[in-house]
C-alpha cells in the first residue's frame, strides 16, 4: 500500500526503476555534475523518486557486492544472454563476509543533497538473494563452499551484511531503498532446474532459500523505511537473460516477501499474464513495468491503458502504478536507444499515469 515519506506519498503513479544511459565522457571528475543534471531532468519531467542513474557503478549488482569485506573480483566472467554475451566481472569470496563502511553510502549522501521538499532520493542495490545466487552459481560454488560449508551460515552472514548496510543507509537519511532482484526471474522457466542444481533439485526448496535470505536481511528495519523490490528477468544491452511467467514464484515473493512495493517486469509476452497478481499480499503496492527500455519505439497509450485495466481485474487500481520495465543501463554499456528516446519513454509513462489516475 502507499506510504508517506516527509509528507510525500510513495510510490508515485508514474515511477522509474533506476539506471540511466551513461554520458560518453562520464568520469570520476565530472560524475557529480552529470548526476546533478540527471536529477534536474527527472524533476522537470515530474518524477518524485530520484536516482543518480547508477553513474557510480559499471554493473548494477557486482560493484555493490565488492563493497563488502571478504569479497574480491576480477575480469573474465561472461554470462550468456539472448543473442549476446554479457561481459561481467567475476565476483567471489576470499574469506568470511564482514561488514564495513560501504562506498555506496557516500554516493547516496551526494544524491540526497539534491533532494528538496517535493522529492525523495532513492537508492537501488541488488537484493540479498542476488548476492546469494552470485556466490552459489556453478563457477563460484566450490570456492564458496570452501569458506562456507554450511549454506545456512552463508545465508545468515549475507543477511547480517545487509542489515548493517540498511543501518548505514538509514543513518545517512535514506528512507526509500529498492532491492533489484533477478533471482525470481531466473528460477522460472525450463532452464531453472539446471541453473540451481548445485543447491537442490527441488526448486521449491531453492525458492525457500531466496525468500529466507531476503526476509532475514530485512528483519529489524526501521518502521519508516520503505523497501521496494524490482523483479527482473535480466537486461543487458537490450537483451534478456530468462523467460517465464510469475505464476511459479508468486506464492513466495508476491505473498510472503516482506517488502512494501513490487516493481514488476511486464513489457512483453515473456512475462506471462497478470493472474499471479492475485497472490500479492494486501500490504504491497505494485508498479507495472509495461514500458520497455529495450527498444526505442514508443508504446501505444491506449494499449498500455488497456493492460493496466486488465491488471486491475486482479489487484485494485489504487494499488497500481506505472513505470518502465527496467532501467535504461543496467550495466555501463547501456541499452540500444538514445538519451532523447530514454526521456521520451519517461514522458510517456508520466502522460499515461495522468490519464489513468489523474
Tab-separated table of C-alpha atoms in Angstrom:
chain	number	residue	atom	x	y	z
A	1	UNK	CA	0.000	0.000	0.000
A	2	UNK	CA	1.098	3.624	-0.366
A	3	UNK	CA	3.206	5.167	2.407
A	4	UNK	CA	4.418	8.640	3.272
A	5	UNK	CA	7.988	9.960	3.464
A	6	UNK	CA	8.408	13.534	4.663
A	7	UNK	CA	4.777	14.186	3.784
A	8	UNK	CA	5.174	12.770	0.232
A	9	UNK	CA	3.100	9.768	-0.805
A	10	UNK	CA	5.111	6.905	-2.327
A	11	UNK	CA	5.306	5.235	-4.674
A	12	UNK	CA	4.124	7.727	-7.266
A	13	UNK	CA	1.713	6.790	-10.059
A	14	UNK	CA	4.475	7.489	-12.595
A	15	UNK	CA	7.676	5.842	-11.455
A	16	UNK	CA	11.052	4.700	-12.750
A	17	UNK	CA	13.360	1.826	-11.910
A	18	UNK	CA	16.740	3.474	-11.512
A	19	UNK	CA	19.549	3.299	-14.059
A	20	UNK	CA	20.073	5.770	-16.901
A	21	UNK	CA	22.239	5.853	-20.022
A	22	UNK	CA	25.764	6.991	-19.157
A	23	UNK	CA	27.230	10.138	-20.732
A	24	UNK	CA	30.018	9.200	-23.145
A	25	UNK	CA	32.624	11.199	-21.210
A	26	UNK	CA	31.489	10.222	-17.699
A	27	UNK	CA	34.438	10.145	-15.286
A	28	UNK	CA	35.242	10.472	-11.606
A	29	UNK	CA	35.959	14.153	-12.181
A	30	UNK	CA	32.584	15.069	-13.686
A	31	UNK	CA	30.274	12.457	-12.139
A	32	UNK	CA	28.657	14.781	-9.591
A	33	UNK	CA	27.950	17.369	-12.303
A	34	UNK	CA	26.268	14.783	-14.503
A	35	UNK	CA	24.241	13.394	-11.588
A	36	UNK	CA	23.003	16.912	-10.799
A	37	UNK	CA	21.880	17.350	-14.416
A	38	UNK	CA	20.188	13.958	-14.363
A	39	UNK	CA	18.316	14.758	-11.163
A	40	UNK	CA	17.181	18.106	-12.555
A	41	UNK	CA	15.819	16.364	-15.654
A	42	UNK	CA	13.882	13.881	-13.508
A	43	UNK	CA	12.380	16.791	-11.577
A	44	UNK	CA	11.436	18.612	-14.779
A	45	UNK	CA	9.605	15.527	-16.032
A	46	UNK	CA	7.577	15.409	-12.823
A	47	UNK	CA	9.161	12.414	-11.090
A	48	UNK	CA	9.266	12.368	-7.308
A	49	UNK	CA	11.605	9.448	-6.543
A	50	UNK	CA	15.036	10.484	-7.792
A	51	UNK	CA	18.063	8.327	-8.597
A	52	UNK	CA	21.665	9.050	-9.523
A	53	UNK	CA	21.298	6.854	-12.591
A	54	UNK	CA	23.749	4.364	-11.055
A	55	UNK	CA	26.502	6.536	-12.532
A	56	UNK	CA	28.862	5.381	-9.760
A	57	UNK	CA	28.982	1.775	-10.960
A	58	UNK	CA	29.797	-0.330	-14.000
A	59	UNK	CA	27.394	-3.160	-13.184
A	60	UNK	CA	24.019	-2.848	-11.471
A	61	UNK	CA	24.945	-5.545	-8.948
A	62	UNK	CA	28.608	-6.552	-8.917
A	63	UNK	CA	30.065	-3.197	-7.812
A	64	UNK	CA	27.836	-3.325	-4.750
A	65	UNK	CA	28.990	-6.801	-3.776
A	66	UNK	CA	32.673	-5.922	-3.765
A	67	UNK	CA	31.932	-3.188	-1.245
A	68	UNK	CA	31.676	-5.924	1.409
A	69	UNK	CA	34.582	-7.408	3.318
A	70	UNK	CA	35.592	-10.905	2.227
A	71	UNK	CA	34.694	-10.284	-1.442
A	72	UNK	CA	37.067	-9.897	-4.371
A	73	UNK	CA	36.628	-9.542	-8.131
A	74	UNK	CA	38.462	-9.876	-11.418
A	75	UNK	CA	37.667	-9.565	-15.107
A	76	UNK	CA	36.550	-12.506	-17.176
A	77	UNK	CA	33.108	-13.607	-16.014
A	78	UNK	CA	30.900	-13.875	-19.109
A	79	UNK	CA	27.164	-14.658	-18.965
A	80	UNK	CA	25.083	-15.774	-21.940
A	81	UNK	CA	22.052	-13.575	-22.669
A	82	UNK	CA	19.605	-13.934	-25.546
A	83	UNK	CA	21.821	-13.465	-28.584
A	84	UNK	CA	24.672	-11.731	-26.779
A	85	UNK	CA	27.346	-12.459	-24.184
A	86	UNK	CA	27.368	-10.105	-21.220
A	87	UNK	CA	30.910	-9.125	-20.286
A	88	UNK	CA	30.805	-9.163	-16.496
A	89	UNK	CA	33.473	-9.283	-13.822
A	90	UNK	CA	33.864	-12.380	-11.681
A	91	UNK	CA	32.907	-11.758	-8.052
A	92	UNK	CA	33.738	-14.379	-5.432
A	93	UNK	CA	34.797	-14.895	-1.833
A	94	UNK	CA	38.306	-14.596	-0.485
A	95	UNK	CA	37.218	-15.158	3.112
A	96	UNK	CA	34.324	-14.813	5.530
A	97	UNK	CA	31.885	-11.986	4.817
A	98	UNK	CA	32.323	-8.945	7.038
A	99	UNK	CA	30.502	-5.636	7.316
A	100	UNK	CA	32.373	-2.389	6.726
A	101	UNK	CA	31.560	1.185	5.689
A	102	UNK	CA	30.062	0.774	2.224
A	103	UNK	CA	31.180	3.136	-0.582
A	104	UNK	CA	27.620	3.372	-1.918
A	105	UNK	CA	26.634	5.318	1.188
A	106	UNK	CA	28.909	8.218	0.295
A	107	UNK	CA	27.466	8.277	-3.236
A	108	UNK	CA	23.973	8.296	-1.760
A	109	UNK	CA	24.807	11.231	0.511
A	110	UNK	CA	25.750	13.286	-2.542
A	111	UNK	CA	22.452	12.376	-4.200
A	112	UNK	CA	20.490	13.218	-1.078
A	113	UNK	CA	21.869	16.764	-1.154
A	114	UNK	CA	19.776	17.241	-4.315
A	115	UNK	CA	16.540	16.427	-2.508
A	116	UNK	CA	14.006	19.139	-1.725
A	117	UNK	CA	10.575	19.355	-0.099
A	118	UNK	CA	8.916	17.696	-3.118
A	119	UNK	CA	11.403	14.953	-3.959
A	120	UNK	CA	12.951	11.852	-2.383
A	121	UNK	CA	16.327	10.305	-3.207
A	122	UNK	CA	16.063	6.553	-3.541
A	123	UNK	CA	18.897	4.061	-3.633
A	124	UNK	CA	18.883	0.943	-5.801
A	125	UNK	CA	21.036	-2.038	-4.801
A	126	UNK	CA	20.955	-5.750	-5.657
A	127	UNK	CA	18.920	-7.921	-3.337
A	128	UNK	CA	20.366	-10.305	-0.731
A	129	UNK	CA	19.064	-13.205	-2.842
A	130	UNK	CA	21.028	-11.825	-5.792
A	131	UNK	CA	24.213	-11.920	-3.719
A	132	UNK	CA	23.378	-15.437	-2.547
A	133	UNK	CA	22.917	-16.510	-6.164
A	134	UNK	CA	26.188	-14.854	-7.191
A	135	UNK	CA	28.078	-16.881	-4.600
A	136	UNK	CA	26.381	-20.181	-5.498
A	137	UNK	CA	26.442	-20.138	-9.309
A	138	UNK	CA	28.417	-23.095	-10.717
A	139	UNK	CA	31.638	-21.126	-11.296
A	140	UNK	CA	31.660	-19.908	-7.663
A	141	UNK	CA	30.015	-22.821	-5.874
A	142	UNK	CA	33.144	-24.743	-4.841
A	143	UNK	CA	35.013	-21.623	-3.725
A	144	UNK	CA	32.055	-20.530	-1.638
A	145	UNK	CA	31.688	-23.990	-0.084
A	146	UNK	CA	35.354	-23.850	0.929
A	147	UNK	CA	34.589	-20.760	3.021
A	148	UNK	CA	31.015	-21.646	3.955
A	149	UNK	CA	30.477	-25.420	4.175
A	150	UNK	CA	27.037	-24.628	5.603
A	151	UNK	CA	24.567	-22.855	3.306
A	152	UNK	CA	22.634	-21.761	6.389
A	153	UNK	CA	25.729	-19.950	7.671
A	154	UNK	CA	26.143	-18.249	4.290
A	155	UNK	CA	22.535	-17.059	4.353
A	156	UNK	CA	22.897	-15.734	7.891
A	157	UNK	CA	26.093	-13.818	7.070
A	158	UNK	CA	24.610	-12.304	3.906
A	159	UNK	CA	21.574	-11.193	5.894
A	160	UNK	CA	23.812	-9.677	8.578
A	161	UNK	CA	25.732	-7.703	5.930
A	162	UNK	CA	22.523	-6.262	4.529
A	163	UNK	CA	21.166	-5.448	7.979
A	164	UNK	CA	24.339	-3.465	8.614
A	165	UNK	CA	24.081	-1.748	5.227
A	166	UNK	CA	20.473	-0.777	5.930
A	167	UNK	CA	21.590	0.795	9.206
A	168	UNK	CA	24.234	2.793	7.324
A	169	UNK	CA	21.675	3.866	4.721
A	170	UNK	CA	19.129	4.927	7.320
A	171	UNK	CA	21.753	6.874	9.289
A	172	UNK	CA	22.588	8.744	6.074
A	173	UNK	CA	18.945	9.833	5.837
A	174	UNK	CA	17.792	7.171	3.389
A	175	UNK	CA	14.092	6.322	3.566
A	176	UNK	CA	13.432	4.577	0.209
A	177	UNK	CA	15.525	1.521	-0.639
A	178	UNK	CA	15.000	-0.587	-3.762
A	179	UNK	CA	16.329	-4.148	-3.951
A	180	UNK	CA	16.870	-5.228	-7.554
A	181	UNK	CA	16.366	-8.962	-7.880
A	182	UNK	CA	16.817	-11.209	-10.913
A	183	UNK	CA	16.721	-14.425	-8.885
A	184	UNK	CA	12.941	-14.829	-9.086
A	185	UNK	CA	13.168	-14.362	-12.835
A	186	UNK	CA	15.957	-16.948	-13.020
A	187	UNK	CA	14.055	-19.609	-11.047
A	188	UNK	CA	11.167	-19.704	-13.536
A	189	UNK	CA	11.160	-21.348	-16.961
A	190	UNK	CA	12.563	-24.546	-18.422
A	191	UNK	CA	16.248	-23.984	-17.547
A	192	UNK	CA	15.709	-23.205	-13.873
A	193	UNK	CA	16.333	-26.731	-12.551
A	194	UNK	CA	19.704	-26.926	-14.280
A	195	UNK	CA	20.639	-23.416	-13.135
A	196	UNK	CA	20.176	-24.311	-9.468
A	197	UNK	CA	21.240	-27.952	-9.494
A	198	UNK	CA	24.131	-27.279	-7.080
A	199	UNK	CA	21.711	-26.014	-4.429
A	200	UNK	CA	18.893	-28.527	-4.742
A	201	UNK	CA	16.965	-30.244	-7.500
A	202	UNK	CA	13.745	-29.197	-5.769
A	203	UNK	CA	13.061	-25.661	-6.969
A	204	UNK	CA	10.609	-25.027	-4.152
A	205	UNK	CA	13.498	-25.542	-1.736
A	206	UNK	CA	15.556	-23.006	-3.702
A	207	UNK	CA	12.670	-20.520	-3.553
A	208	UNK	CA	12.511	-21.036	0.199
A	209	UNK	CA	16.194	-20.116	0.417
A	210	UNK	CA	15.768	-16.991	-1.730
A	211	UNK	CA	12.807	-15.844	0.350
A	212	UNK	CA	14.614	-16.613	3.591
A	213	UNK	CA	17.742	-14.595	2.823
A	214	UNK	CA	15.701	-11.609	1.615
A	215	UNK	CA	13.374	-11.564	4.606
A	216	UNK	CA	16.124	-12.240	7.130
A	217	UNK	CA	18.071	-9.271	5.765
A	218	UNK	CA	15.057	-7.014	6.386
A	219	UNK	CA	14.474	-8.076	9.968
A	220	UNK	CA	14.656	-5.149	12.364
A	221	UNK	CA	14.471	-2.473	9.675
A	222	UNK	CA	13.084	0.901	10.786
A	223	UNK	CA	9.313	1.205	10.537
A	224	UNK	CA	9.508	4.350	8.400
A	225	UNK	CA	11.926	2.861	5.854
A	226	UNK	CA	10.125	1.991	2.606
A	227	UNK	CA	11.608	-1.077	0.922
A	228	UNK	CA	10.784	-1.956	-2.673
A	229	UNK	CA	11.976	-4.782	-4.878
A	230	UNK	CA	12.342	-4.875	-8.648
A	231	UNK	CA	11.775	-8.347	-10.109
A	232	UNK	CA	13.553	-8.660	-13.460
A	233	UNK	CA	14.500	-11.344	-15.987
A	234	UNK	CA	17.772	-9.717	-16.977
A	235	UNK	CA	18.527	-6.662	-19.103
A	236	UNK	CA	21.905	-6.261	-20.810
A	237	UNK	CA	22.409	-4.146	-23.937
A	238	UNK	CA	18.707	-4.569	-24.797
A	239	UNK	CA	18.852	-8.363	-24.427
A	240	UNK	CA	17.279	-10.597	-21.785
A	241	UNK	CA	18.504	-13.485	-19.653
A	242	UNK	CA	15.408	-15.580	-18.998
A	243	UNK	CA	11.736	-16.025	-19.832
A	244	UNK	CA	8.807	-17.231	-17.770
A	245	UNK	CA	5.663	-16.073	-16.037
A	246	UNK	CA	5.468	-15.144	-12.358
A	247	UNK	CA	2.983	-17.920	-11.553
A	248	UNK	CA	5.513	-20.338	-10.054
A	249	UNK	CA	7.115	-17.762	-7.718
A	250	UNK	CA	4.065	-15.702	-6.709
A	251	UNK	CA	3.421	-17.724	-3.545
A	252	UNK	CA	6.891	-16.730	-2.376
A	253	UNK	CA	7.800	-13.227	-3.496
A	254	UNK	CA	4.303	-11.771	-4.070
A	255	UNK	CA	2.709	-13.265	-0.996
A	256	UNK	CA	5.473	-13.539	1.584
A	257	UNK	CA	8.440	-11.276	0.849
A	258	UNK	CA	8.479	-8.500	3.459
A	259	UNK	CA	8.663	-5.519	1.133
A	260	UNK	CA	6.296	-2.608	0.581
A	261	UNK	CA	6.472	-2.246	-3.199
A	262	UNK	CA	6.890	-4.639	-6.133
A	263	UNK	CA	8.286	-3.291	-9.418
A	264	UNK	CA	7.310	-5.957	-11.952
A	265	UNK	CA	8.512	-6.580	-15.496
A	266	UNK	CA	5.555	-6.858	-17.867
A	267	UNK	CA	6.804	-5.448	-21.156
A	268	UNK	CA	6.283	-8.455	-23.455
A	269	UNK	CA	4.904	-11.986	-23.723
A	270	UNK	CA	7.898	-13.447	-21.836
A	271	UNK	CA	6.378	-12.057	-18.639
A	272	UNK	CA	3.144	-14.045	-18.776
A	273	UNK	CA	-0.236	-12.824	-17.619
A	274	UNK	CA	-1.493	-10.762	-14.701
A	275	UNK	CA	-3.224	-13.645	-12.864
A	276	UNK	CA	-0.347	-14.041	-10.349
A	277	UNK	CA	-1.198	-10.565	-9.018
A	278	UNK	CA	-3.979	-12.285	-7.093
A	279	UNK	CA	-1.220	-13.600	-4.806
A	280	UNK	CA	0.115	-10.132	-3.888
A	281	UNK	CA	-0.399	-9.633	-0.149
A	282	UNK	CA	-2.688	-6.702	0.767
A	283	UNK	CA	0.159	-4.691	2.318
A	284	UNK	CA	2.016	-4.320	-1.009
A	285	UNK	CA	1.805	-1.799	-3.846
A	286	UNK	CA	2.571	-2.919	-7.422
A	287	UNK	CA	4.367	-0.855	-10.068
A	288	UNK	CA	3.605	-2.296	-13.507
A	289	UNK	CA	6.619	-2.213	-15.830
A	290	UNK	CA	4.642	-2.003	-19.074
A	291	UNK	CA	7.000	0.312	-20.979
A	292	UNK	CA	10.077	-1.418	-22.355
A	293	UNK	CA	13.573	0.024	-22.015
A	294	UNK	CA	14.966	-2.438	-24.550
A	295	UNK	CA	13.576	-0.760	-27.675
A	296	UNK	CA	13.237	2.914	-28.639
A	297	UNK	CA	9.773	2.665	-30.199
A	298	UNK	CA	7.077	4.252	-28.044
A	299	UNK	CA	4.199	2.090	-26.898
A	300	UNK	CA	0.633	2.946	-27.884
A	301	UNK	CA	-1.021	4.776	-24.977
A	302	UNK	CA	-4.427	3.149	-25.353
A	303	UNK	CA	-2.856	-0.317	-25.477
A	304	UNK	CA	-0.935	0.361	-22.250
A	305	UNK	CA	-4.076	1.682	-20.551
A	306	UNK	CA	-5.962	-1.440	-21.616
A	307	UNK	CA	-3.250	-3.551	-19.980
A	308	UNK	CA	-3.498	-1.528	-16.768
A	309	UNK	CA	-7.249	-2.162	-16.806
A	310	UNK	CA	-6.571	-5.855	-17.283
A	311	UNK	CA	-4.198	-5.914	-14.308
A	312	UNK	CA	-6.823	-4.096	-12.228
A	313	UNK	CA	-9.051	-7.184	-12.515
A	314	UNK	CA	-6.624	-8.926	-10.167
A	315	UNK	CA	-5.472	-6.097	-7.881
A	316	UNK	CA	-7.272	-2.783	-7.213
A	317	UNK	CA	-6.311	0.134	-9.445
A	318	UNK	CA	-5.453	2.279	-6.408
A	319	UNK	CA	-2.678	-0.215	-5.559
A	320	UNK	CA	-1.089	0.103	-9.004
A	321	UNK	CA	1.419	2.466	-10.614
A	322	UNK	CA	3.252	2.548	-13.951
A	323	UNK	CA	6.952	2.508	-14.836
A	324	UNK	CA	9.397	1.252	-17.452
A	325	UNK	CA	10.044	-2.469	-17.028
A	326	UNK	CA	13.691	-1.914	-16.053
A	327	UNK	CA	16.416	0.697	-16.015
A	328	UNK	CA	17.949	2.044	-19.209
A	329	UNK	CA	21.507	0.919	-18.436
A	330	UNK	CA	21.774	-1.982	-16.033
A	331	UNK	CA	25.434	-2.011	-16.983
A	332	UNK	CA	27.529	0.874	-18.247
A	333	UNK	CA	27.162	-0.358	-21.823
A	334	UNK	CA	23.527	0.766	-21.748
A	335	UNK	CA	20.578	-0.287	-23.873
A	336	UNK	CA	20.158	0.345	-27.612
A	337	UNK	CA	18.380	3.689	-27.547
A	338	UNK	CA	19.400	7.319	-27.372
A	339	UNK	CA	19.189	9.702	-24.447
A	340	UNK	CA	16.319	11.528	-26.178
A	341	UNK	CA	14.451	8.236	-26.623
A	342	UNK	CA	15.069	7.450	-22.954
A	343	UNK	CA	13.388	10.702	-21.909
A	344	UNK	CA	10.539	10.122	-24.363
A	345	UNK	CA	9.827	6.818	-22.625
A	346	UNK	CA	9.581	8.565	-19.258
A	347	UNK	CA	7.397	11.305	-20.702
A	348	UNK	CA	5.088	8.572	-21.997
A	349	UNK	CA	4.909	6.929	-18.558
A	350	UNK	CA	4.030	10.263	-16.967
A	351	UNK	CA	1.350	11.072	-19.541
A	352	UNK	CA	-0.306	7.662	-19.284
A	353	UNK	CA	-0.267	7.825	-15.483
A	354	UNK	CA	-2.024	11.210	-15.599
A	355	UNK	CA	-4.696	9.774	-17.920
A	356	UNK	CA	-5.314	6.748	-15.693
A	357	UNK	CA	-5.024	8.192	-12.189
A	358	UNK	CA	-5.461	11.918	-12.745
